[in-house]
Coordinates of C-alpha atoms and ligand atoms in Angstrom, one line a residue:
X1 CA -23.7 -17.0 -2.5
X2 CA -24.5 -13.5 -2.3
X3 CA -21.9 -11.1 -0.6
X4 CA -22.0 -6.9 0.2
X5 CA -19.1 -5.2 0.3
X6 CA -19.8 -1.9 2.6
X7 CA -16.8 0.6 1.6
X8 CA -15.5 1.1 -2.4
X9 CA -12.1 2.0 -1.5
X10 CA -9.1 0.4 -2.7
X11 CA -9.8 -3.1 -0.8
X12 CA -13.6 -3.0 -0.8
X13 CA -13.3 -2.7 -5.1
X14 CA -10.9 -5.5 -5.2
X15 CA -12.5 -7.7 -2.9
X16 CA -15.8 -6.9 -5.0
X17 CA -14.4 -7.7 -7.6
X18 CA -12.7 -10.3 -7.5
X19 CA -15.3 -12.4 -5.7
X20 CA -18.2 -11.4 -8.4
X21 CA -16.5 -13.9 -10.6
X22 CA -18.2 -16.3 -8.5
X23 CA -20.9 -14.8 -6.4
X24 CA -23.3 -11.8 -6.6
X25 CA -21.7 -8.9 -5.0
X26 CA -23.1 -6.0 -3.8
X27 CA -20.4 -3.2 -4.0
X28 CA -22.3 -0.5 -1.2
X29 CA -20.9 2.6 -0.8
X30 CA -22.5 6.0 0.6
X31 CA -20.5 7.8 -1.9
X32 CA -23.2 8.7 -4.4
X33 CA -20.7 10.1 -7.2
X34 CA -18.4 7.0 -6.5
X35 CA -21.1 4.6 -6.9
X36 CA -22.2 6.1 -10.5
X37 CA -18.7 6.4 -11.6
X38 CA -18.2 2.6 -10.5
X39 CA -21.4 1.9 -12.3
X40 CA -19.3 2.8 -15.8
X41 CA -16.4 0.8 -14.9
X42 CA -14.4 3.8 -13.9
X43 CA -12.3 3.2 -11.0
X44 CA -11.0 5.8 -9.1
X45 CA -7.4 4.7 -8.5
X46 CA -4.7 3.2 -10.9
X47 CA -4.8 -1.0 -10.5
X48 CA -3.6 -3.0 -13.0
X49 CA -6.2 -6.0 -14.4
X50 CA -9.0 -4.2 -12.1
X51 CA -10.5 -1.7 -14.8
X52 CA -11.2 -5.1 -16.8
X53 CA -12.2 -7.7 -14.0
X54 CA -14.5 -4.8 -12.9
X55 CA -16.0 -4.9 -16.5
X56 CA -16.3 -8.6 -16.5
X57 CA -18.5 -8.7 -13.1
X58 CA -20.8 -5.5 -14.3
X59 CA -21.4 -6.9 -17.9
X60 CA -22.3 -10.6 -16.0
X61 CA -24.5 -8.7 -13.8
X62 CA -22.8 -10.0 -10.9
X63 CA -21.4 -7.0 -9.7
X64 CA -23.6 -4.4 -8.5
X65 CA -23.1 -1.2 -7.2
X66 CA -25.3 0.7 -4.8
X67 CA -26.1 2.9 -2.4
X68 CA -28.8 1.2 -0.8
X69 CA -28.2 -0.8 2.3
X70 CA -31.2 -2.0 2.1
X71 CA -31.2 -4.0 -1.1
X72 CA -28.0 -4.9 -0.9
X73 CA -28.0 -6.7 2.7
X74 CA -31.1 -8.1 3.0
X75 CA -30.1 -10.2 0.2
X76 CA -26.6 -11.5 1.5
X77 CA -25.4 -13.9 2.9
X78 CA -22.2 -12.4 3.9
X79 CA -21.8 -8.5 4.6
X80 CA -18.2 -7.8 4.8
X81 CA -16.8 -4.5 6.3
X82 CA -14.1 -3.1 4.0
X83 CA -14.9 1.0 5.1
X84 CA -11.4 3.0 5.8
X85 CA -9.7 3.1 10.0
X86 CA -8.0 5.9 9.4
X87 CA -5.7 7.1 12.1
X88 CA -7.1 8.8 14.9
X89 CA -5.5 12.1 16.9
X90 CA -3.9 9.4 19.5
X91 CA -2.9 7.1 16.8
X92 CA -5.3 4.3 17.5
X93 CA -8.0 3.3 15.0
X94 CA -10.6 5.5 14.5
X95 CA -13.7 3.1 14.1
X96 CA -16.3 5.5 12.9
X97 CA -16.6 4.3 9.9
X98 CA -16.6 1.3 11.1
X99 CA -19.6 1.9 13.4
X100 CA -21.8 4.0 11.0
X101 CA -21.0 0.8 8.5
X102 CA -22.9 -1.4 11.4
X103 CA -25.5 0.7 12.0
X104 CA -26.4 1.4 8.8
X105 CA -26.6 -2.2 7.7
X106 CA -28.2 -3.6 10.8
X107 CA -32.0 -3.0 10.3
X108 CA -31.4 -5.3 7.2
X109 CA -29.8 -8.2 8.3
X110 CA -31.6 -11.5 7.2
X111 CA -31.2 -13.9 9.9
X112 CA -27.9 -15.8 10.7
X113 CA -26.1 -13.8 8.1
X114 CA -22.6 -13.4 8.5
X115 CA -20.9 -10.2 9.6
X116 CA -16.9 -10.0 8.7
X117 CA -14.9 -7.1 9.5
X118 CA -12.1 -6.5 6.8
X119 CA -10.8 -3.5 7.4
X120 CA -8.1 -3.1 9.6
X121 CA -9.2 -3.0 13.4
X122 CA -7.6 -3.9 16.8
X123 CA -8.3 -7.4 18.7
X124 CA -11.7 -6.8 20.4
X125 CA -13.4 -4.8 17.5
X126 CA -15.7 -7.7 16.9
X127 CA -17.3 -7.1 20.2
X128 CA -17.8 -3.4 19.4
X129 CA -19.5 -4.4 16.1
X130 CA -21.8 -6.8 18.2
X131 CA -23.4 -4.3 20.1
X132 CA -23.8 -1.5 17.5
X133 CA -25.2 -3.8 15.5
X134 CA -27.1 -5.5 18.3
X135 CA -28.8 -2.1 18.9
X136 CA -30.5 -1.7 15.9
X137 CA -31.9 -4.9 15.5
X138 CA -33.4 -8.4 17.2
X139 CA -32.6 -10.6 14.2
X140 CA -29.8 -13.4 14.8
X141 CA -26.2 -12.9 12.9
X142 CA -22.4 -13.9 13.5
X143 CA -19.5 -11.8 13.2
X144 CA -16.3 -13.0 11.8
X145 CA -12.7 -11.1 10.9
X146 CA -11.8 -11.7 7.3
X147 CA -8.3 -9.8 7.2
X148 CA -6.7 -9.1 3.9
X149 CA -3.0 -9.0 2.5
X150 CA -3.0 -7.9 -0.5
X151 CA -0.6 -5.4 -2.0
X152 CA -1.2 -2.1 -4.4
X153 CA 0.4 -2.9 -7.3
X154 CA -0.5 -6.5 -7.1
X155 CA -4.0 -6.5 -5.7
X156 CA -5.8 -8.6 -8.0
X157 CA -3.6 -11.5 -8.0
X158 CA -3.0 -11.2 -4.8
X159 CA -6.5 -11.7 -4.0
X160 CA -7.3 -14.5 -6.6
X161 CA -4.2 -16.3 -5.7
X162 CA -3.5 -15.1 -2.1
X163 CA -0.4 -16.9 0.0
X164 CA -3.4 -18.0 3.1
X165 CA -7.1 -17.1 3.6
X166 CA -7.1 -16.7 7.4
X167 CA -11.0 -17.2 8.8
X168 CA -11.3 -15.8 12.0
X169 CA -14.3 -17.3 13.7
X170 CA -15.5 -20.2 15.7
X171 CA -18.9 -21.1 15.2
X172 CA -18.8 -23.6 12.3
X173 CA -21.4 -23.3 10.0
X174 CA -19.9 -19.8 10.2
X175 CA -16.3 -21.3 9.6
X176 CA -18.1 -23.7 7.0
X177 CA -19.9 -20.7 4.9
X178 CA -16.5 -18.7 4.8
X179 CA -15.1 -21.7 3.2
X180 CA -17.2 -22.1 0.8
X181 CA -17.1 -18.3 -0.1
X182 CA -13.4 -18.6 -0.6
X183 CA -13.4 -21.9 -2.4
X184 CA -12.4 -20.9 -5.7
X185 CA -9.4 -18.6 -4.2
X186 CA -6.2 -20.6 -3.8
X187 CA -4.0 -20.1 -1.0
X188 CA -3.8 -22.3 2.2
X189 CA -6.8 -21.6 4.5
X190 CA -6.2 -20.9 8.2
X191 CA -8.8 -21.0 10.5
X192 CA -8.7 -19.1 14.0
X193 CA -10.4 -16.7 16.3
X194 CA -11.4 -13.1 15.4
X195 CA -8.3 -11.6 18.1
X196 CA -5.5 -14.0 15.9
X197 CA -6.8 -13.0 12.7
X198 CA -6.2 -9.3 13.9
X199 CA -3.7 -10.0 15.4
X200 CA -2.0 -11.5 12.4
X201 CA -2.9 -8.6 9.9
X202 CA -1.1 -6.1 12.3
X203 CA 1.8 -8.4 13.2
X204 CA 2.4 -9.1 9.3
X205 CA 2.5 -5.0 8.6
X206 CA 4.6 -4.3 11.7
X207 CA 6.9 -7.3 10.8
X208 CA 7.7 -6.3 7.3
X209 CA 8.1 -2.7 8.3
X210 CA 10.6 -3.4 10.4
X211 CA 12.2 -5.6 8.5
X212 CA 12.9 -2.6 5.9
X213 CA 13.7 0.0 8.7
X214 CA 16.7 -2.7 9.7
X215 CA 17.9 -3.3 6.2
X216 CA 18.0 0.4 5.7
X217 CA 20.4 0.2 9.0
X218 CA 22.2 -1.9 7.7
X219 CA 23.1 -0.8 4.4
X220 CA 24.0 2.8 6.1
X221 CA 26.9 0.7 7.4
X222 CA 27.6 -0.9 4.1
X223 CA 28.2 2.8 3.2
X224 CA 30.7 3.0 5.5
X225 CA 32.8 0.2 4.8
X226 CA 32.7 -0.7 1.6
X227 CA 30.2 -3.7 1.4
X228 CA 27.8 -4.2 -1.1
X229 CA 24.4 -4.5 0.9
X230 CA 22.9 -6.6 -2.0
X231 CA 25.7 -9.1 -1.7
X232 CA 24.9 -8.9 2.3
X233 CA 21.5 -9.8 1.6
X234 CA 22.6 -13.0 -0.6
X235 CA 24.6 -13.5 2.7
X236 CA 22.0 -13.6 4.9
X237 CA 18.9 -14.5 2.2
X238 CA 20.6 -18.2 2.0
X239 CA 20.0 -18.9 5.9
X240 CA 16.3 -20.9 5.3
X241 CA 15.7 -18.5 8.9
X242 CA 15.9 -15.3 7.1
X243 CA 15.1 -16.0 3.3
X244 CA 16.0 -13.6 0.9
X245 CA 12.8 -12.0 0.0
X246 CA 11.3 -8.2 1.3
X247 CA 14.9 -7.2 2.3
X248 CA 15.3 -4.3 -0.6
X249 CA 16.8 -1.0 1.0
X250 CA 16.0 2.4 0.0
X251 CA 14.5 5.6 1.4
X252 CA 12.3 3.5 4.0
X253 CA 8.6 2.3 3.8
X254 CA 5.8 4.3 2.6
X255 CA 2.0 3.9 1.3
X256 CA -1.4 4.0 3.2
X257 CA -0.6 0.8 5.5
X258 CA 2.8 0.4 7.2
X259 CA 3.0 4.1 8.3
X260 CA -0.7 3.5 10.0
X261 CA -0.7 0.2 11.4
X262 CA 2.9 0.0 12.7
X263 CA 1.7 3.1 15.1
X264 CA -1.8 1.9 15.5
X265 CA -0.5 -1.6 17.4
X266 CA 2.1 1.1 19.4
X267 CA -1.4 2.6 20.5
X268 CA -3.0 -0.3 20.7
X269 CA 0.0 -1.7 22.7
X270 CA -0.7 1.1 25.3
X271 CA -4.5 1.2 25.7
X272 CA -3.5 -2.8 27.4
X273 CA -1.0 -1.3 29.0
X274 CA 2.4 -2.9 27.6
X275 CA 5.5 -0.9 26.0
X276 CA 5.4 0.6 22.8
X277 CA 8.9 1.2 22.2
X278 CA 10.1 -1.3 19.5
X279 CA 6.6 0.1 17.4
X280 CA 7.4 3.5 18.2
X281 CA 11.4 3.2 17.3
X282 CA 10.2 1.4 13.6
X283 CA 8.0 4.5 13.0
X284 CA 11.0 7.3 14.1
X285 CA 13.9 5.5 12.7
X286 CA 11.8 5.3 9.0
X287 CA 10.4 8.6 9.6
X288 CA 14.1 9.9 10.3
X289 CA 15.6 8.4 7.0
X290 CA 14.7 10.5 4.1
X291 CA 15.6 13.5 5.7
X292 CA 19.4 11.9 6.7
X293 CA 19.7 10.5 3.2
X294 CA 19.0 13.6 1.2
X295 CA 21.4 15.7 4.0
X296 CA 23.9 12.5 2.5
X297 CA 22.9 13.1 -1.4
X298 CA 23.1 16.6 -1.3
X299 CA 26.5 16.8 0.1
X300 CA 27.9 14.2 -2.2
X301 CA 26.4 16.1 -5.1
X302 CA 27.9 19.4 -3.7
X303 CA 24.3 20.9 -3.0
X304 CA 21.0 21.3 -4.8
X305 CA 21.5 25.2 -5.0
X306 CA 20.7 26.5 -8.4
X307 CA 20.3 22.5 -10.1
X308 CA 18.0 21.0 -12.9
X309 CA 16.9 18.3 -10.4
X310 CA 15.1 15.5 -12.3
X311 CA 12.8 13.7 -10.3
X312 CA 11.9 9.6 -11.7
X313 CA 8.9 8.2 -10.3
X314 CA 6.5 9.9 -7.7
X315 CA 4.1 7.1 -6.9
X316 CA 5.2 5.2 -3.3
X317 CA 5.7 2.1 -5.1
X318 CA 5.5 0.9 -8.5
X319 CA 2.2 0.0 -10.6
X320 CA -0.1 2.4 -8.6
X321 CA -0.5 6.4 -8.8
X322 CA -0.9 5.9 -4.9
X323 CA 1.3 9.3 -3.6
X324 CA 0.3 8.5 -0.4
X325 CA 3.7 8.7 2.1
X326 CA 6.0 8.5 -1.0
X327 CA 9.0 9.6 -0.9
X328 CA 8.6 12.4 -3.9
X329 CA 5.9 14.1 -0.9
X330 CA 9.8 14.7 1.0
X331 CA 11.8 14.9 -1.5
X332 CA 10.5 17.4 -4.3
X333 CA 9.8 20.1 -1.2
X334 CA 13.9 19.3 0.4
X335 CA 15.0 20.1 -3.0
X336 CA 12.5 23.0 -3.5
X337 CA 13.5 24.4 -0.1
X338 CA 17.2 24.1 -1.3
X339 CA 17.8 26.3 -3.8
X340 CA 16.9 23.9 -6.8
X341 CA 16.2 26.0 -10.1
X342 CA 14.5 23.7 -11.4
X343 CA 12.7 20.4 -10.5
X344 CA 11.4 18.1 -13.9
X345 CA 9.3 15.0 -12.9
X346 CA 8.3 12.2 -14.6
X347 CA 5.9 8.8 -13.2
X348 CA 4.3 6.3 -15.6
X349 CA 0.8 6.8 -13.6
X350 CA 1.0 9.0 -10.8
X351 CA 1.4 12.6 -12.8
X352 CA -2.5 13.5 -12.1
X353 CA -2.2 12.7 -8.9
X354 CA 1.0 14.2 -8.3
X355 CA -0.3 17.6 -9.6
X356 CA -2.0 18.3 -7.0
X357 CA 0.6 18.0 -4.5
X358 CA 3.3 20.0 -6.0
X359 CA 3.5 23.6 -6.8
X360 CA 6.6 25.0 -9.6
X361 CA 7.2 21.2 -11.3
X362 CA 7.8 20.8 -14.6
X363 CA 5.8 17.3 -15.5
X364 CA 8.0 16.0 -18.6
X365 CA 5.9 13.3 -21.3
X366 CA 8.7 11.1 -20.7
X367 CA 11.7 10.2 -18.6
X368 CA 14.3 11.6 -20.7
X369 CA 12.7 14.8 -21.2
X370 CA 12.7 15.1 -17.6
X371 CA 16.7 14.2 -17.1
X372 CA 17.2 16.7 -20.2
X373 CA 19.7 19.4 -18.7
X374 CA 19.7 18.1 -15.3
X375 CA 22.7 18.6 -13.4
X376 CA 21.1 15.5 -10.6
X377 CA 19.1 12.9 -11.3
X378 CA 17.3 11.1 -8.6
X379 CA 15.4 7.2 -9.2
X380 CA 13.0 7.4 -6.2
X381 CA 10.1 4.4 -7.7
X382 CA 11.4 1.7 -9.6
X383 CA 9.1 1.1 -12.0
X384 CA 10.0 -0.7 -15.3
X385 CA 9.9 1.9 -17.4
X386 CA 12.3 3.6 -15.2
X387 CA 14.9 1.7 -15.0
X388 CA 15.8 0.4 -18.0
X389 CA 16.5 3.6 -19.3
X390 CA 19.2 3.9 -21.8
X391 CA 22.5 5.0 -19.8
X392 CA 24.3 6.4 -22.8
X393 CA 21.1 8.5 -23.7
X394 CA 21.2 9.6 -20.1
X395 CA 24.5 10.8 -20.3
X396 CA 23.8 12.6 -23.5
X397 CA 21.2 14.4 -22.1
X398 CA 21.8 15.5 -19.0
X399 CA 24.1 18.0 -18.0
X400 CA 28.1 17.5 -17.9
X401 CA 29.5 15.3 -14.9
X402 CA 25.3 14.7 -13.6
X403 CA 25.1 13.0 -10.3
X404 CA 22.8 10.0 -10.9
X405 CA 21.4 9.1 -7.3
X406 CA 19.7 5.4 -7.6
X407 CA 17.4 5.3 -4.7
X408 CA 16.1 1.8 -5.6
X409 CA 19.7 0.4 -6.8
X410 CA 18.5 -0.4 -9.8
X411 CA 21.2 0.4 -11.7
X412 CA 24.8 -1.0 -12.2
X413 CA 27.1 1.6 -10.2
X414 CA 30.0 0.9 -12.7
X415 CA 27.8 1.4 -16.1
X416 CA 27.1 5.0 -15.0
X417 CA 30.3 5.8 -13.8
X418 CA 31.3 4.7 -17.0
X419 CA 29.1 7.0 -18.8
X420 CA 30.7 9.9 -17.2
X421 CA 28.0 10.5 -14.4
X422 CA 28.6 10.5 -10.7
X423 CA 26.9 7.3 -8.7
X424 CA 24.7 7.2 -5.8
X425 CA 23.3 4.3 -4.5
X426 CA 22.1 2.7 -1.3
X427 CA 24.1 0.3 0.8
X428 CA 26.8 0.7 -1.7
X429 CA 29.9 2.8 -2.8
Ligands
UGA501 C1 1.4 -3.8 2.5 C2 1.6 -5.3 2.7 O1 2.7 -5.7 2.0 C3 0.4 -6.1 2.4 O2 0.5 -7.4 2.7 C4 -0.8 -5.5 3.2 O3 -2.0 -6.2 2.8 C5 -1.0 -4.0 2.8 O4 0.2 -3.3 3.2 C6 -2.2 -3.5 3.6 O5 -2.1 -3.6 4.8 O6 -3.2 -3.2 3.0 P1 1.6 -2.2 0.3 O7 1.5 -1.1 1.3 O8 0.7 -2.2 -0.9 O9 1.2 -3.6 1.1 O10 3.0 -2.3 -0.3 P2 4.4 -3.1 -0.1 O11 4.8 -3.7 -1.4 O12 4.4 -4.0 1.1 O13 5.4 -1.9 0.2 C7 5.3 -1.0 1.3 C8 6.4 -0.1 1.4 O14 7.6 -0.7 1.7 C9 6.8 0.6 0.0 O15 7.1 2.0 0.3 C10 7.9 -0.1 -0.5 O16 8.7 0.6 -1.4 C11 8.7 -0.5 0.7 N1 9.5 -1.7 0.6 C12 8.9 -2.9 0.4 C13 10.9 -1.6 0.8 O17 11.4 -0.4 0.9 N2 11.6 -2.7 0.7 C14 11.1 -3.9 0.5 O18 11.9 -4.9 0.5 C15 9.7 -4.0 0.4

């Protein structure tokens, strides 16, 4: 089969790749400078096994990058829409991308070819596409909503090995033709209408976002009375209901998805005319939390005034350099704007990235040069190399009686204390 992906961001190279193992994939992009960079295997963003699998489809010849629309969808059989829906000024969905994607590609449909939106749109989207596309051209073609869950950090396996494949159409040859495309993914394949599949992708980001905003809740009492909140979460995790997976406090959710699509369904939500107040409270209640915390850590540590702060790991999550809504964005300007002498950072894969975010940081080559000296030391990404870090060489290093605050818990409260530093977890005393 032979597929375009329109939009080489993080999903549309992924997708691309991933499926040019086996089908011919057009990776389309307007982004001339992207495109040639792509063309040498060099991928813009930090994705572990995509540099490689990216190599493996452009020396089979099965991955091609292009600008042309024109080659690259007269050909297929499948043109999926993987462009960007960034937020707009309301906080719905801006579709322009989306539209200029349909535009563009519609003069070169080849007839019955399928048309399956994979970016992130609101229920009714499909019918949008339909008559931009409709406009530009009299040839026949199906629309279909191919929603995707894969992680950063994980993206590759998630795709190859993804937990469902939800189809969202009704026609069946289209139905038929999507499941043949996805064959040789594993995963259990759900087919349903375009509105469920949406539906679904929103309702899985807004779930799990919400499901970290009311662990973070919860271990904030833990803090006040003594329980562990990891040991609640073994409580709870047993109950087949709950299961114990996704429920990992710290200094609430970032990244390019939950932030956006929690608030997009609480605009969405309105524009039908229904509340959008349990959206709305997910989005204030994680947006609130940093700022509470580091009111909390800076008290416990006796203030930031004057400090060697170091900071350990800048990326949102671990396994990316994705900054986007980390926690370093909020936490490296709180202690700036404190009185911190100094601030020393150190991420596996984010410090190019992070360099262009923050003014007056000292980037270290490795984690201990960065806790060298410091009088706090803050965990905020818990990637491997972070924390398993030698606590006796911590304490050696850092400065007298150093607060150690373990944003991640990642670290056992009594083996610090034990090393002479001050502990600071989450959820736990
Ligand atoms: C998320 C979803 O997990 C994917 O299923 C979805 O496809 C993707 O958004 C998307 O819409 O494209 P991602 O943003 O890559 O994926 O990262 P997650 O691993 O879900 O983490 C999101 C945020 O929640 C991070 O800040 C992470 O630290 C935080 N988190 C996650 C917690 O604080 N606790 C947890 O238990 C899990």
């Amino acid at each position: 089969m032979t597929i375009t992906v329109i939009g080489t961001g993080f999903v549309g190279v992924v997708t691309a790749a991933v499926l040019a193992r086996h089908h011919t994939v057009y990776g389309l992009d307007i982004d001339e400078a992207k495109i040639a960079k792509l063309r040498q295997g060099l991928i813009p963003f930090y994705e572990p096994g995509l540099e490689d699998l990216v190599q493996e489809g452009l020396n089979s010849k099965k991955l091609i990058f292009t600008t042309a629309y024109k080659e690259a969808v007269e050909n297929s059989d499948v043109i999926m829409i993987a462009v960007g829906t960034p937020s707009a000024t309301d906080g719905t969905a801006d579709l322009k991308y989306v539209k200029a994607a349909s535009q563009a590609l519609a003069p070169h449909l080849k007839k019955r070819a399928i048309v399956a939106l994979k970016s992130t749109v609101p229920p009714g989207t499909n019918d949008k596409v339909k008559r931009w596309i409709k406009k530009h051209t009299d040839q026949s073609f199906h629309l279909a909503a191919l929603p995707e869950f894969l992680r950063e950090g994980s993206a590759v396996k998630d795709t190859q090995s993804p937990d469902r494949v939800v189809i969202g159409a009704t026609e069946p040859p289209v139905i038929e033709k999507l499941l043949k495309l996805h064959q040789p993914l594993s995963g259990d394949r759900l087919i349903v209408t375009p509105e469920s599949a949406q539906m679904g992708k929103y309702t899985a980001n807004a779930y799990l976002a919400n499901r970290i905003v009311f662990i973070n809740q919860i271990a904030n009492l833990c803090e006040k009375n003594g329980a562990d909140i990891s040991e609640v979460v073994n409580v709870i995790g047993k109950d087949t209901r709950i299961g114990s997976h996704y429920w990992y406090p710290g200094l609430g959710y970032g990244g390019s998805c939950f932030p956006k699509d929690v608030m997009e369904l609480a605009s969405y939500a309105k524009s039908v005319g229904e509340g959008m107040g349990l959206l709305v409270k997910i989005d204030e209640l994680n947006g609130q939390r940093i700022h509470q915390k580091l009111r909390e850590f800076s008290k416990k540590s006796g203030g930031f005034k004057d400090k060697t702060v170091a900071v350990l790991g800048l990326s949102f999550k671990p396994h990316t350099n994705d900054l986007r809504e980390a926690p370093s964005l909020t936490v490296i300007p709180y202690l700036q704007k404190h009185g911190a002498k100094r601030v020393k950072a150190y991420d596996p894969e984010a410090m190019e990235e992070a360099d262009r975010f923050f003014r007056q940081v000292v980037f270290t080559d490795n984690p201990y040069e960065a806790i060298k000296g410091a009088e706090v030391i803050i965990l905020l990404t818990e990637w491997p190399e972070l924390v398993n870090l030698n606590v006796s060489k911590i304490s050696r290093l850092a400065a007298p009686q150093a607060v150690f605050i373990d944003t991640r818990n990642q670290y056992q409260p009594q083996e610090i204390r034990s090393a002479g530093l001050t502990y600071i977890g989450i959820g736990v005393l």
